[in-house]
Short mmCIF file of C-alpha atoms in Angstrom, two decimals:
data_model
loop_
_atom_site.label_atom_id
_atom_site.label_comp_id
_atom_site.label_asym_id
_atom_site.label_seq_id
_atom_site.Cartn_x
_atom_site.Cartn_y
_atom_site.Cartn_z
CA GLU A 14 -60.34 -54.77 -96.77
CA ASP A 15 -62.31 -57.96 -95.17
CA GLN A 16 -66.55 -57.29 -94.29
CA VAL A 17 -68.78 -58.77 -92.61
CA THR A 18 -72.60 -56.59 -93.72
CA GLN A 19 -75.32 -58.37 -91.44
CA SER A 20 -79.17 -57.33 -93.17
CA PRO A 21 -82.24 -56.39 -91.14
CA GLU A 22 -80.81 -54.86 -89.14
CA ALA A 23 -84.05 -54.79 -86.61
CA LEU A 24 -86.41 -57.60 -86.93
CA ARG A 25 -90.62 -58.05 -85.12
CA LEU A 26 -91.55 -60.74 -86.14
CA GLN A 27 -95.43 -62.48 -84.30
CA GLU A 28 -94.70 -65.45 -82.06
CA GLY A 29 -94.93 -68.47 -85.24
CA GLU A 30 -93.43 -65.64 -87.95
CA SER A 31 -90.88 -67.49 -89.74
CA SER A 32 -88.40 -65.83 -90.98
CA SER A 33 -84.04 -65.24 -92.29
CA LEU A 34 -81.80 -63.39 -91.24
CA ASN A 35 -78.75 -62.63 -93.83
CA CYS A 36 -74.36 -62.36 -93.37
CA SER A 37 -73.59 -60.92 -96.07
CA TYR A 38 -69.43 -61.37 -96.69
CA THR A 39 -66.55 -59.91 -98.24
CA VAL A 40 -62.99 -62.06 -97.41
CA SER A 41 -60.54 -63.33 -99.02
CA GLY A 42 -60.65 -66.99 -98.80
CA LEU A 43 -62.97 -68.09 -96.47
CA ARG A 44 -62.39 -70.13 -94.10
CA GLY A 45 -65.20 -70.91 -91.60
CA LEU A 46 -68.40 -68.74 -91.33
CA PHE A 47 -69.78 -68.57 -87.49
CA TRP A 48 -73.60 -67.86 -86.02
CA TYR A 49 -73.61 -66.26 -82.60
CA ARG A 50 -76.67 -65.27 -80.14
CA GLN A 51 -76.52 -62.38 -78.13
CA ASP A 52 -78.30 -61.70 -75.12
CA PRO A 53 -78.94 -57.68 -73.18
CA GLY A 54 -76.23 -57.69 -71.03
CA LYS A 55 -73.99 -60.48 -72.05
CA GLY A 56 -71.81 -62.38 -73.61
CA PRO A 57 -71.97 -63.24 -77.66
CA GLU A 58 -72.58 -67.87 -77.43
CA PHE A 59 -72.23 -70.09 -80.34
CA LEU A 60 -74.98 -71.45 -82.37
CA PHE A 61 -73.40 -72.92 -85.45
CA THR A 62 -70.46 -72.68 -87.81
CA LEU A 63 -70.73 -73.22 -91.27
CA TYR A 64 -67.23 -74.38 -93.52
CA SER A 65 -67.79 -74.39 -97.31
CA ALA A 66 -70.99 -73.66 -99.75
CA GLY A 67 -73.46 -75.81 -99.93
CA GLU A 68 -73.21 -76.48 -96.35
CA GLU A 69 -76.36 -76.58 -93.93
CA LYS A 70 -76.83 -76.53 -90.03
CA GLU A 71 -79.86 -76.49 -88.16
CA LYS A 72 -80.85 -76.36 -84.12
CA GLU A 73 -84.05 -76.37 -82.66
CA ARG A 74 -86.43 -73.03 -84.49
CA LEU A 75 -82.15 -71.86 -86.64
CA LYS A 76 -80.84 -73.23 -89.63
CA ALA A 77 -77.24 -72.00 -91.56
CA THR A 78 -77.14 -71.75 -94.31
CA LEU A 79 -73.90 -70.78 -96.33
CA THR A 80 -73.40 -69.59 -100.30
CA LYS A 81 -70.13 -68.54 -101.91
CA LYS A 82 -71.28 -64.82 -100.21
CA GLU A 83 -73.81 -65.27 -98.08
CA SER A 84 -74.92 -66.86 -95.17
CA PHE A 85 -78.90 -67.03 -94.01
CA LEU A 86 -79.72 -67.89 -91.21
CA HIS A 87 -83.52 -69.37 -90.56
CA ILE A 88 -86.01 -69.19 -88.06
CA THR A 89 -89.49 -71.32 -87.99
CA ALA A 90 -91.77 -70.72 -86.28
CA PRO A 91 -90.60 -68.45 -83.81
CA LYS A 92 -91.39 -68.02 -79.78
CA PRO A 93 -90.97 -65.50 -77.86
CA GLU A 94 -86.90 -66.25 -76.51
CA ASP A 95 -86.18 -66.35 -79.60
CA SER A 96 -85.31 -63.03 -78.86
CA ALA A 97 -82.03 -62.20 -78.97
CA THR A 98 -79.67 -60.30 -81.14
CA TYR A 99 -77.81 -62.55 -83.38
CA LEU A 100 -74.60 -62.10 -85.04
CA CYS A 101 -71.66 -63.32 -88.50
CA ALA A 102 -68.47 -64.03 -87.65
CA VAL A 103 -65.97 -64.99 -90.80
CA LEU A 104 -62.69 -66.43 -90.13
CA PRO A 105 -60.71 -65.05 -93.56
CA GLY A 106 -58.03 -68.02 -94.85
CA ARG A 107 -54.89 -65.45 -94.38
CA ASP A 108 -54.57 -64.10 -90.57
CA ASP A 109 -56.86 -65.24 -87.30
CA LYS A 110 -59.15 -62.24 -87.09
CA ILE A 111 -62.77 -63.79 -86.72
CA ILE A 112 -64.19 -60.84 -88.14
CA PHE A 113 -68.49 -59.93 -87.16
CA GLY A 114 -71.02 -57.66 -87.82
CA LYS A 115 -73.45 -55.31 -86.93
CA GLY A 116 -75.24 -57.57 -85.70
CA THR A 117 -79.59 -58.57 -86.27
CA ARG A 118 -81.77 -57.15 -83.26
CA LEU A 119 -85.45 -59.79 -83.24
CA HIS A 120 -87.92 -59.99 -81.50
CA ILE A 121 -91.03 -62.27 -81.52
CA LEU A 122 -93.73 -60.73 -79.62
CA PRO A 123 -96.16 -63.54 -77.99
CA ASP B 778 -64.23 -75.36 -66.92
CA ALA B 779 -66.08 -72.05 -65.29
CA GLY B 780 -64.88 -70.36 -69.69
CA VAL B 781 -63.38 -66.67 -69.57
CA ILE B 782 -63.33 -64.66 -66.73
CA GLN B 783 -63.38 -60.97 -67.41
CA SER B 784 -63.19 -58.35 -64.03
CA PRO B 785 -64.48 -55.78 -62.91
CA ARG B 786 -68.45 -56.89 -65.06
CA HIS B 787 -68.87 -52.37 -64.96
CA GLU B 788 -66.58 -49.73 -63.70
CA VAL B 789 -67.31 -46.47 -63.53
CA THR B 790 -64.45 -43.96 -64.05
CA GLU B 791 -63.63 -40.52 -64.42
CA MET B 792 -61.86 -38.95 -67.67
CA GLY B 793 -57.92 -39.35 -67.21
CA GLN B 794 -58.30 -41.99 -66.03
CA GLU B 795 -56.52 -44.83 -65.81
CA VAL B 796 -58.05 -48.21 -66.15
CA THR B 797 -57.50 -51.40 -66.89
CA LEU B 798 -59.38 -54.51 -67.45
CA ARG B 799 -58.36 -58.43 -66.89
CA CYS B 800 -59.35 -61.28 -68.25
CA LYS B 801 -58.66 -65.32 -67.76
CA PRO B 802 -59.23 -66.77 -71.22
CA ILE B 803 -59.88 -71.49 -71.08
CA SER B 804 -57.21 -73.14 -69.65
CA GLY B 805 -55.68 -74.57 -73.13
CA HIS B 806 -57.02 -72.25 -75.39
CA ASP B 807 -53.71 -70.42 -77.58
CA TYR B 808 -55.57 -67.79 -79.00
CA LEU B 809 -57.19 -65.09 -76.61
CA PHE B 810 -58.74 -61.86 -78.95
CA TRP B 811 -60.14 -58.03 -76.86
CA TYR B 812 -63.26 -56.58 -79.12
CA ARG B 813 -64.70 -53.77 -78.63
CA GLN B 814 -69.01 -53.85 -78.74
CA THR B 815 -71.14 -50.54 -79.36
CA MET B 816 -74.86 -49.66 -80.63
CA MET B 817 -73.07 -47.10 -83.32
CA ARG B 818 -69.49 -50.03 -84.62
CA GLY B 819 -71.32 -53.97 -83.34
CA LEU B 820 -68.21 -55.80 -81.90
CA GLU B 821 -64.44 -54.35 -83.16
CA LEU B 822 -61.08 -56.89 -82.83
CA LEU B 823 -58.97 -54.30 -81.30
CA ILE B 824 -55.88 -57.04 -80.54
CA TYR B 825 -55.12 -60.36 -80.31
CA PHE B 826 -52.65 -63.20 -78.97
CA ASN B 827 -51.65 -66.15 -79.80
CA ASN B 828 -49.39 -68.18 -76.78
CA ASN B 829 -49.27 -64.90 -75.42
CA VAL B 830 -47.54 -62.92 -77.41
CA PRO B 831 -49.55 -59.72 -79.98
CA ILE B 832 -50.17 -60.62 -83.45
CA ASP B 833 -52.14 -58.13 -84.37
CA ASP B 834 -53.20 -55.10 -82.60
CA SER B 835 -54.29 -53.24 -85.75
CA GLY B 836 -57.34 -52.22 -84.69
CA MET B 837 -56.21 -50.93 -81.73
CA PRO B 838 -57.44 -46.92 -81.55
CA GLU B 839 -54.66 -44.84 -80.53
CA ASP B 840 -51.70 -45.01 -78.31
CA ARG B 841 -54.04 -44.81 -74.81
CA PHE B 842 -55.08 -48.04 -74.69
CA SER B 843 -52.54 -51.04 -74.53
CA ALA B 844 -53.05 -54.79 -73.52
CA LYS B 845 -50.49 -57.30 -72.43
CA MET B 846 -50.80 -61.36 -72.08
CA PRO B 847 -47.31 -62.05 -69.14
CA ASN B 848 -49.66 -65.81 -69.26
CA ALA B 849 -51.35 -68.25 -70.00
CA SER B 850 -54.12 -67.77 -68.20
CA PHE B 851 -54.57 -64.11 -68.06
CA SER B 852 -54.23 -60.39 -69.84
CA THR B 853 -55.03 -56.52 -69.31
CA LEU B 854 -56.68 -54.49 -71.49
CA LYS B 855 -55.79 -51.32 -69.72
CA ILE B 856 -56.52 -47.43 -71.15
CA GLN B 857 -54.78 -44.43 -69.68
CA PRO B 858 -55.71 -42.12 -69.47
CA SER B 859 -59.36 -42.41 -70.54
CA GLU B 860 -62.00 -40.48 -72.41
CA PRO B 861 -66.02 -39.94 -72.27
CA ARG B 862 -65.79 -41.74 -75.53
CA ASP B 863 -63.89 -45.03 -74.36
CA SER B 864 -67.94 -45.42 -72.99
CA ALA B 865 -68.38 -49.55 -74.89
CA VAL B 866 -68.49 -53.05 -73.79
CA TYR B 867 -65.41 -55.29 -73.32
CA PHE B 868 -65.29 -58.07 -74.47
CA CYS B 869 -61.86 -61.07 -73.60
CA ALA B 870 -62.80 -64.46 -76.00
CA SER B 871 -60.66 -67.39 -76.02
CA SER B 872 -60.12 -70.47 -78.63
CA PRO B 873 -58.51 -73.57 -78.77
CA ARG B 874 -57.28 -72.93 -82.61
CA PRO B 875 -58.78 -70.74 -84.81
CA GLY B 876 -56.50 -72.20 -87.87
CA LEU B 877 -58.59 -74.88 -87.58
CA VAL B 878 -61.70 -73.48 -88.15
CA THR B 879 -63.47 -73.54 -83.52
CA GLU B 880 -65.58 -70.87 -82.38
CA ALA B 881 -64.35 -68.82 -80.07
CA PHE B 882 -65.57 -68.06 -76.40
CA PHE B 883 -66.67 -64.82 -74.86
CA GLY B 884 -66.90 -63.58 -71.65
CA GLN B 885 -69.32 -61.85 -70.13
CA GLY B 886 -68.04 -58.59 -70.54
CA THR B 887 -66.86 -55.87 -68.92
CA ARG B 888 -69.20 -52.66 -69.39
CA LEU B 889 -66.57 -49.25 -68.93
CA THR B 890 -68.20 -45.61 -68.00
CA VAL B 891 -66.68 -43.20 -68.64
CA VAL B 892 -67.93 -39.58 -67.02
#
């Protein structure tokens, strides 16, 4: 069964304190891995798509990386406005079901 | 395009009542997904459509749930009868063609409370 596991469930950081969020996946034939950001009361907002191991994508203070078993979302010198839930999702090889992890709730303290 | 539009944004209903959630996907998107989000279980895929045809409904929790897509610009998720454990945020998302590995675009969700 295809599975996505994110850790930690919650993370509190001081402003400027860099860290990484983890997304481990078990999927048959990964076609793509997505990262989303979700603010309270809103729908998930797309951040990145990664297609193959070794690939990296960057956007402002965020960088996503991918290996054959996991993905990391690195956040460098975060600001309070980066506080949100970050969701990881995978698109398996055998069908078009986009499967999500439970997310990491990130809170950046000023 | 205005994005994926869901209605209503909030719904409070009594146990046993029928609830209908509505979704208008982004024009030109071939795929439509219905998800349910709770703190305990995260985002769960309920059902998805390709070109208005239901492809996989294995995530629909039970027969009380049904979904339709009568045309490319409209879909409904119906719960009949509703129960308190159905309380959650329901999201609709659309995607051009996941087969080309494109992301899904989400609506703002419908927060359902069954009392």
